[in-house]
Coordinates of C-alpha atoms in Angstrom, one line a residue:
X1 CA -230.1 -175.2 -88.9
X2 CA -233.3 -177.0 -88.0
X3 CA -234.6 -179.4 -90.4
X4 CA -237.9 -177.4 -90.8
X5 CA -235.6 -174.5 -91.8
X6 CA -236.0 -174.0 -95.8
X7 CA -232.5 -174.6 -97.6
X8 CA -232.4 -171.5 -99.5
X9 CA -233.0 -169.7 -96.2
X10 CA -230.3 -171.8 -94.5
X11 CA -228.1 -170.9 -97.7
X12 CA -228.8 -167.0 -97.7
X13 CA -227.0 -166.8 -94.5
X14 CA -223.6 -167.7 -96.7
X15 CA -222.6 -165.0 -99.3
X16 CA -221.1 -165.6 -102.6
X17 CA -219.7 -161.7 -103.9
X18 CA -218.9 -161.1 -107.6
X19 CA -216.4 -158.3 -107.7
X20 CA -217.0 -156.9 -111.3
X21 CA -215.0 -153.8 -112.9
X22 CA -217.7 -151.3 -113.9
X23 CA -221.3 -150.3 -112.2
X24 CA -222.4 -151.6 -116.0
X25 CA -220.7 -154.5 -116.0
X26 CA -222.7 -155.1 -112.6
X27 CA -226.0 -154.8 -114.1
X28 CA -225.1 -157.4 -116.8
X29 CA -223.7 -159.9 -114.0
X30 CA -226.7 -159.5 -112.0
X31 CA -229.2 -159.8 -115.2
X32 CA -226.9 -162.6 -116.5
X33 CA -226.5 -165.0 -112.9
X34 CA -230.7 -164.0 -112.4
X35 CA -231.8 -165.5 -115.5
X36 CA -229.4 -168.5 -114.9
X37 CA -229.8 -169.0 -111.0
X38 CA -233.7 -168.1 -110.9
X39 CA -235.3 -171.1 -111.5
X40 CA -233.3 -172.8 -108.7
X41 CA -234.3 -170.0 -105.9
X42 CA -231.2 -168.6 -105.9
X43 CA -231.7 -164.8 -105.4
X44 CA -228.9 -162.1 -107.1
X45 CA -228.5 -158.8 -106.5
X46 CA -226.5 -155.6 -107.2
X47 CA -224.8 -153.6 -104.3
X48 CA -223.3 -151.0 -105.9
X49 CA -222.7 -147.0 -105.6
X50 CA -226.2 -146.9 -107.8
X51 CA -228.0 -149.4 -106.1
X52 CA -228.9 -149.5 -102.5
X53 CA -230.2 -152.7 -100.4
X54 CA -232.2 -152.5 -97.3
X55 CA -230.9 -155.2 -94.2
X56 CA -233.9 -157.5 -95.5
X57 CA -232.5 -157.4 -99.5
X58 CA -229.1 -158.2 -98.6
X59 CA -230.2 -160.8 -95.9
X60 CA -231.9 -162.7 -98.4
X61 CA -229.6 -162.5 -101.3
X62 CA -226.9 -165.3 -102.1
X63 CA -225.0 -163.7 -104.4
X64 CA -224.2 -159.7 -104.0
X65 CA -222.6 -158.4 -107.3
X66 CA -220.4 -155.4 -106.3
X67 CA -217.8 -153.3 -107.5
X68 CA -214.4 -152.7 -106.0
X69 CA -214.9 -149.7 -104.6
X70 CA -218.3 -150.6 -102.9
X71 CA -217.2 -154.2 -101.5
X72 CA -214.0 -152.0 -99.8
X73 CA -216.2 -149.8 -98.3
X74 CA -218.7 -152.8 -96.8
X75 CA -215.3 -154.7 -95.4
X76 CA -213.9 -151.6 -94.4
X77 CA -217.3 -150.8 -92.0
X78 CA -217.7 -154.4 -91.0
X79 CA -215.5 -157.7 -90.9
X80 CA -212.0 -158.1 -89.4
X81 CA -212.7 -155.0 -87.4
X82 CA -213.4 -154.5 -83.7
X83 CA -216.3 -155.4 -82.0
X84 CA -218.7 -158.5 -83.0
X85 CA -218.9 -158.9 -87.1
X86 CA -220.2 -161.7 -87.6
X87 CA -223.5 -160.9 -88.5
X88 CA -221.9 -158.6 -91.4
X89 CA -222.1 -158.8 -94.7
X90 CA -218.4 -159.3 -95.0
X91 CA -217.7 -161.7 -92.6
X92 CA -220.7 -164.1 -94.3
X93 CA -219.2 -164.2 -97.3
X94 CA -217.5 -167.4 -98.2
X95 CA -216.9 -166.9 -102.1
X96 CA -215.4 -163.8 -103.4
X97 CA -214.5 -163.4 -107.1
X98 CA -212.6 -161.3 -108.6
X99 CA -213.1 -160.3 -112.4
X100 CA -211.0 -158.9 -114.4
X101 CA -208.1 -159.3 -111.5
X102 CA -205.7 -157.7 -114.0
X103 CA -206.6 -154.4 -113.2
X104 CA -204.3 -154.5 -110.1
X105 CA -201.9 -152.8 -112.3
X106 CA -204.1 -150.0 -112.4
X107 CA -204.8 -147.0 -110.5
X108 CA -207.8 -148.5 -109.1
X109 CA -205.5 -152.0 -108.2
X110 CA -204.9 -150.5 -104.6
X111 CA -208.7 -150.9 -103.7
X112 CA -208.4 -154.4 -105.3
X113 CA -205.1 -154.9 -103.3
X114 CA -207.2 -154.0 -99.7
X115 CA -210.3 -156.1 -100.3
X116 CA -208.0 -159.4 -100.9
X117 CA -205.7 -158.5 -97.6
X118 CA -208.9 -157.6 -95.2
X119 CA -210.8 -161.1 -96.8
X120 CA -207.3 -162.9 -96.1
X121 CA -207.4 -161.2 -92.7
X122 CA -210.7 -162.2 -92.3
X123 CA -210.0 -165.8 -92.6
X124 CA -207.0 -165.7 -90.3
X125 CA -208.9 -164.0 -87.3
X126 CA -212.7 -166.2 -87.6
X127 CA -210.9 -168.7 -88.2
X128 CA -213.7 -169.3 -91.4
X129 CA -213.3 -170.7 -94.6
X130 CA -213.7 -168.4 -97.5
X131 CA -212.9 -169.5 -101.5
X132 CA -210.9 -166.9 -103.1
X133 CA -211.3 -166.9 -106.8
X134 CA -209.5 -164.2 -109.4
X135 CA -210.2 -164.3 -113.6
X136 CA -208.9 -162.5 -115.6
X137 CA -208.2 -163.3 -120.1
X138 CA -205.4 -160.8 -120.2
X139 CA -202.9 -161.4 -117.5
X140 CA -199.3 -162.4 -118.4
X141 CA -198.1 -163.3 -115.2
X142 CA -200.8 -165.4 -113.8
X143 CA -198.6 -167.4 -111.5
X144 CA -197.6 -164.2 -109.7
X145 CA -201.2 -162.5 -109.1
X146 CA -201.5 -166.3 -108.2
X147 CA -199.1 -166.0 -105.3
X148 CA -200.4 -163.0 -104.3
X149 CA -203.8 -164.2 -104.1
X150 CA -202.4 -167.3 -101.5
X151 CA -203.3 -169.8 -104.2
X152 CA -201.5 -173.1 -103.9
X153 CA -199.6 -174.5 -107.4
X154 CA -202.6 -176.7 -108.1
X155 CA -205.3 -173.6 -107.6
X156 CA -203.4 -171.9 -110.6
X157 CA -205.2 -172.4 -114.2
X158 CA -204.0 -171.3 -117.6
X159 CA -206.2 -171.9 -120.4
X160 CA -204.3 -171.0 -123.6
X161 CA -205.5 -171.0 -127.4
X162 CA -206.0 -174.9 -127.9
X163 CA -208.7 -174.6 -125.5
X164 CA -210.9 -172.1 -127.8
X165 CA -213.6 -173.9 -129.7
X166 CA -213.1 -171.8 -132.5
X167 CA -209.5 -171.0 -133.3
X168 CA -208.6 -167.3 -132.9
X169 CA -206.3 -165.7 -136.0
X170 CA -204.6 -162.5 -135.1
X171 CA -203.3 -160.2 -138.0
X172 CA -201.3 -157.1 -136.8
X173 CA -201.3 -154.2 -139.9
X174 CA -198.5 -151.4 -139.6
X175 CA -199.1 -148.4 -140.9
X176 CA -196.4 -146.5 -141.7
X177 CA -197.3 -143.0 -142.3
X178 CA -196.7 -140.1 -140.4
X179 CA -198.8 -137.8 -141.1
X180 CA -202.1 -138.0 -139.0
X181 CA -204.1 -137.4 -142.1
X182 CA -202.7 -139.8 -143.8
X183 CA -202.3 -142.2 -141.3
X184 CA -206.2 -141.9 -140.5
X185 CA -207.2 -142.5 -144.6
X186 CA -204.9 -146.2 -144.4
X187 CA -206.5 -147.0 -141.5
X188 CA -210.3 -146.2 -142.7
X189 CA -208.8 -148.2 -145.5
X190 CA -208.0 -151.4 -143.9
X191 CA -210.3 -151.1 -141.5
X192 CA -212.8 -151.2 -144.2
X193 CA -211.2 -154.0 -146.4
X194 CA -211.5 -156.7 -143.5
X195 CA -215.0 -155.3 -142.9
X196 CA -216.0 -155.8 -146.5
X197 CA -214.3 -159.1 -146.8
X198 CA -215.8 -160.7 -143.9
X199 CA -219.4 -159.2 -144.9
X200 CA -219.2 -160.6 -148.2
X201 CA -218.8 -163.9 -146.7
X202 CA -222.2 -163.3 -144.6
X203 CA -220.4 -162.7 -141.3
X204 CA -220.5 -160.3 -138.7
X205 CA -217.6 -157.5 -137.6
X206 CA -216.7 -155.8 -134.7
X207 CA -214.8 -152.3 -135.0
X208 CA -213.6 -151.1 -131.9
X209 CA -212.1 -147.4 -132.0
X210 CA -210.7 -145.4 -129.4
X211 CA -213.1 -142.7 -128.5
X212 CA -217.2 -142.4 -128.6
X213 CA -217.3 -139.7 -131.4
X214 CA -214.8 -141.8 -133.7
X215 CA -217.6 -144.6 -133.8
X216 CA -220.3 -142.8 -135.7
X217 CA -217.3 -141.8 -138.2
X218 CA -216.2 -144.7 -138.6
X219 CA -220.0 -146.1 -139.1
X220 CA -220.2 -143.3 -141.5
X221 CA -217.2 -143.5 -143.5
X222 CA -217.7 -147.4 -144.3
X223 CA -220.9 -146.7 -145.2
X224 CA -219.7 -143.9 -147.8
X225 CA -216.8 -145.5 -148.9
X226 CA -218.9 -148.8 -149.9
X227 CA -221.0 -146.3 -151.9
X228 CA -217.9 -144.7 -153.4
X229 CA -217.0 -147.5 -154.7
X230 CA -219.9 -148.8 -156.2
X231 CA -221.2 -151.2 -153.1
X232 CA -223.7 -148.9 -152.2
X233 CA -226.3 -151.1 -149.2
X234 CA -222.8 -153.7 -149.0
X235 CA -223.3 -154.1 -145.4
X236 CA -226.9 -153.6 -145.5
X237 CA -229.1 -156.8 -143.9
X238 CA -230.2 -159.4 -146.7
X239 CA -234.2 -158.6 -147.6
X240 CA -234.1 -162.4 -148.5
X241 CA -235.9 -163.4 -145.4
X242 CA -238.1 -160.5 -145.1
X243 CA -236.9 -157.3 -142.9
X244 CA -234.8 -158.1 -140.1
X245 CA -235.5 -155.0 -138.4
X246 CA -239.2 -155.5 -138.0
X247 CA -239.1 -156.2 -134.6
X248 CA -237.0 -153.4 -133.5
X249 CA -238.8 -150.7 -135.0
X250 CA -240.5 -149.4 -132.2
X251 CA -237.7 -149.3 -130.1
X252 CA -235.4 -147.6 -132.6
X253 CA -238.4 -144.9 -133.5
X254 CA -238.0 -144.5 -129.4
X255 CA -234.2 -144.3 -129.4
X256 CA -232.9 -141.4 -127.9
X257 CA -229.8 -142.0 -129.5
X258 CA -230.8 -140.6 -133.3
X259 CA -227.3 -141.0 -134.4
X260 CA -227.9 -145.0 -133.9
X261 CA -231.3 -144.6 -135.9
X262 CA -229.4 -142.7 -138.5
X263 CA -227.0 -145.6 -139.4
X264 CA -228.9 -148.8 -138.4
X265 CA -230.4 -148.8 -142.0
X266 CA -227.5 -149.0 -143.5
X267 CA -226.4 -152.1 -141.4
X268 CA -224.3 -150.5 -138.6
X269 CA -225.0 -150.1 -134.9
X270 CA -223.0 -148.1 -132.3
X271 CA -221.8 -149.0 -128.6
X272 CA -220.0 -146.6 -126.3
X273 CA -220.3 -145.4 -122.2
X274 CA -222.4 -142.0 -123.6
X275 CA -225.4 -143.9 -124.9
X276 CA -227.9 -144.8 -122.3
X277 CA -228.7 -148.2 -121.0
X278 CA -231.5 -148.7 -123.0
X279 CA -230.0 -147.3 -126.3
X280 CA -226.6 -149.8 -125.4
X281 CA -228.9 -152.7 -124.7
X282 CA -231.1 -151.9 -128.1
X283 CA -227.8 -151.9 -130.1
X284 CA -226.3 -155.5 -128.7
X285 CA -229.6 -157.2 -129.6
X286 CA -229.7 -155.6 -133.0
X287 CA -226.1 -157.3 -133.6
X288 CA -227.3 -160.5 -131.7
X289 CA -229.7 -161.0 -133.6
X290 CA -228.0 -160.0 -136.9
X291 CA -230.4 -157.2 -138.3
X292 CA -226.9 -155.1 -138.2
X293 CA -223.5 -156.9 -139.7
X294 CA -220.8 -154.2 -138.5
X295 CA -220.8 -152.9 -135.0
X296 CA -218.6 -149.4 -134.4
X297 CA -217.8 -149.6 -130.6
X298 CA -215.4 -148.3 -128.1
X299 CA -213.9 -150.6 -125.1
X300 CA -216.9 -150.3 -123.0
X301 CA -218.5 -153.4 -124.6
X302 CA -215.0 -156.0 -124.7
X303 CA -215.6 -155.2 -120.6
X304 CA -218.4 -158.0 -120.4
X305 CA -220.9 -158.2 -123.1
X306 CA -220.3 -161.2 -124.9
X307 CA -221.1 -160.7 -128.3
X308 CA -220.1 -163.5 -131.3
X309 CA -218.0 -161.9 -134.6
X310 CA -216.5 -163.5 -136.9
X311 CA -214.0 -161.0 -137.7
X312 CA -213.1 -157.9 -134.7
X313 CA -211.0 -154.6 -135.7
X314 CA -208.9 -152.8 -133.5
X315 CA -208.6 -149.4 -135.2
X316 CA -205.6 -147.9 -134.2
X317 CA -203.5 -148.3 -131.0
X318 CA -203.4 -144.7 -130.1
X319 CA -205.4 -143.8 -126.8
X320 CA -206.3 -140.2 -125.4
X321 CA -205.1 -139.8 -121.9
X322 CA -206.6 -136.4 -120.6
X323 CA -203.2 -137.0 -117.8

């Protein structure tokens, strides 16, 4: 590089590629890293089944956020291959992480499997440095995905419990009944104790459930039950300070998710994969900003949005496999 050249044009011509899970999960990287990385130059940007860059966009980017699938097909194309690659996306890439590296026990792990052995390939025929990098918060047998990965014994990290700043408590509740009915009752009924508790105590609560209808239910069913018994508005935002969902009104008379509107007075929001983007985003800044204290959500969210509770509910352990 000359010494007229500009850094970050210098910089742009190395790629650093965040592998994330889900096409959403992609759009909160990229929105994340952008805010971050902006003010120094650093340009992000999505490359992803949705999202399509032109030669000049992804020339100028330094960090691609992709998914799996997407970043097999670009090494696929280009980079190990035959002919001259080095003007490739693929073969400028010199960090590639890997989030959520666990899910190489999945059905999807193969695609996971190939972009690691064609990088590693990579490496070994340019003869080019490139940092591997693999997270994951629920993986067992780190030191194994480690090997796998080429990592030597001192690029392996665990980070266990004594390194959380706030100390995690996990309760597991059986319930012993058979009946699906009945079974469904105790856990509304637990479910809704903790919820209560932790309210009371003027913190916030996570319920995740298992399937997108069961969180309206579930929003609807502590709400009932509170007036049931006599605690009619319990988990209803404190007045105290004036009306916490003042700023929001606009968007929530605009939501085209009415169930959301229907319960968000009553202090509950909803989160699952069949709201749109907008409606989604609308709910996590309702909870962020605590104008709702219980949040009724499926596994979509616990994929990347980081959202603080004090107390978090996992309602039931049964999940529909349509296989």
């Amino acid at each position: 590089a000359s010494p007229e050249e500009p850094f970050l044009e210098v910089l742009a011509r190395h790629k650093a590629v965040y592998v994330a899970p889900l096409k959403a999960l992609a759009q909160e990287v990229v929105a994340k890293f952008s805010d971050r990385l902006s003010p120094l130059g650093v340009i992000v940007k999505e490359l992803t089944g949705d999202v399509q860059l032109s030669k000049r966009e992804a020339d100028a980017a330094h960090v691609l956020v992709v998914t799996p699938e997407k970043w097999d097909v670009v090494t696929r194309k280009q980079g190990g291959g035959s002919g001259d690659a080095m003007g490739s996306l693929a073969s400028r890439c010199r960090l590639l992480i890997v989030d959520e590296v666990h899910l190489l026990a999945e059905e999807r792990g193969a695609v996971l499997e190939c972009v690691v052995a064609r990088t590693t390939r990579l490496v070994e025929s340019s003869q080019s440095e490139i940092r591997l990098v693999g997270l994951s918060a629920t993986l067992p047998n780190y030191e194994d995905v480690g090997h796998f990965l080429g990592c030597p014994d001192d690029g392996v990290f665990f980070f266990g419990p004594e390194h959380r700043p706030v100390p995690l408590k996990q309760t597991f509740c059986g319930v012993t009944a058979t009946r699906p009915h009945e079974k469904k009752m105790k856990l509304d009924e637990l479910a809704y104790d903790v919820a209560l508790s932790a309210v009371d105590r003027g913190h916030q609560v996570m319920v995740f459930v298992h399937s997108r209808k069961e969180t309206l239910k579930t929003a609807r069913g502590l709400r009932d039950t509170a007036a049931r018994n006599g605690r009619d508005g319990a988990f209803a935002p404190s007045l105290d300070a004036g009306d916490p969902l003042r700023p929001f009104r606009q968007q929530l008379a605009n939501c085209r998710h009415r169930e959301l509107a229907e319960v968000v007075e009553a202090g509950f929001s909803l989160h699952h994969a069949g709201m749109s983007r907008a409606d989604r985003g609308l709910s996590e800044r309702l909870f962020a900003a605590g104008a709702v204290k219980v949040l009724c959500c499926t596994a979509t969210l616990a994929w990347g949005v980081n959202l603080p509770a004090h107390a978090v509910v996992c309602k039931g352990t049964d999940i529909y496999d349509p296989q």
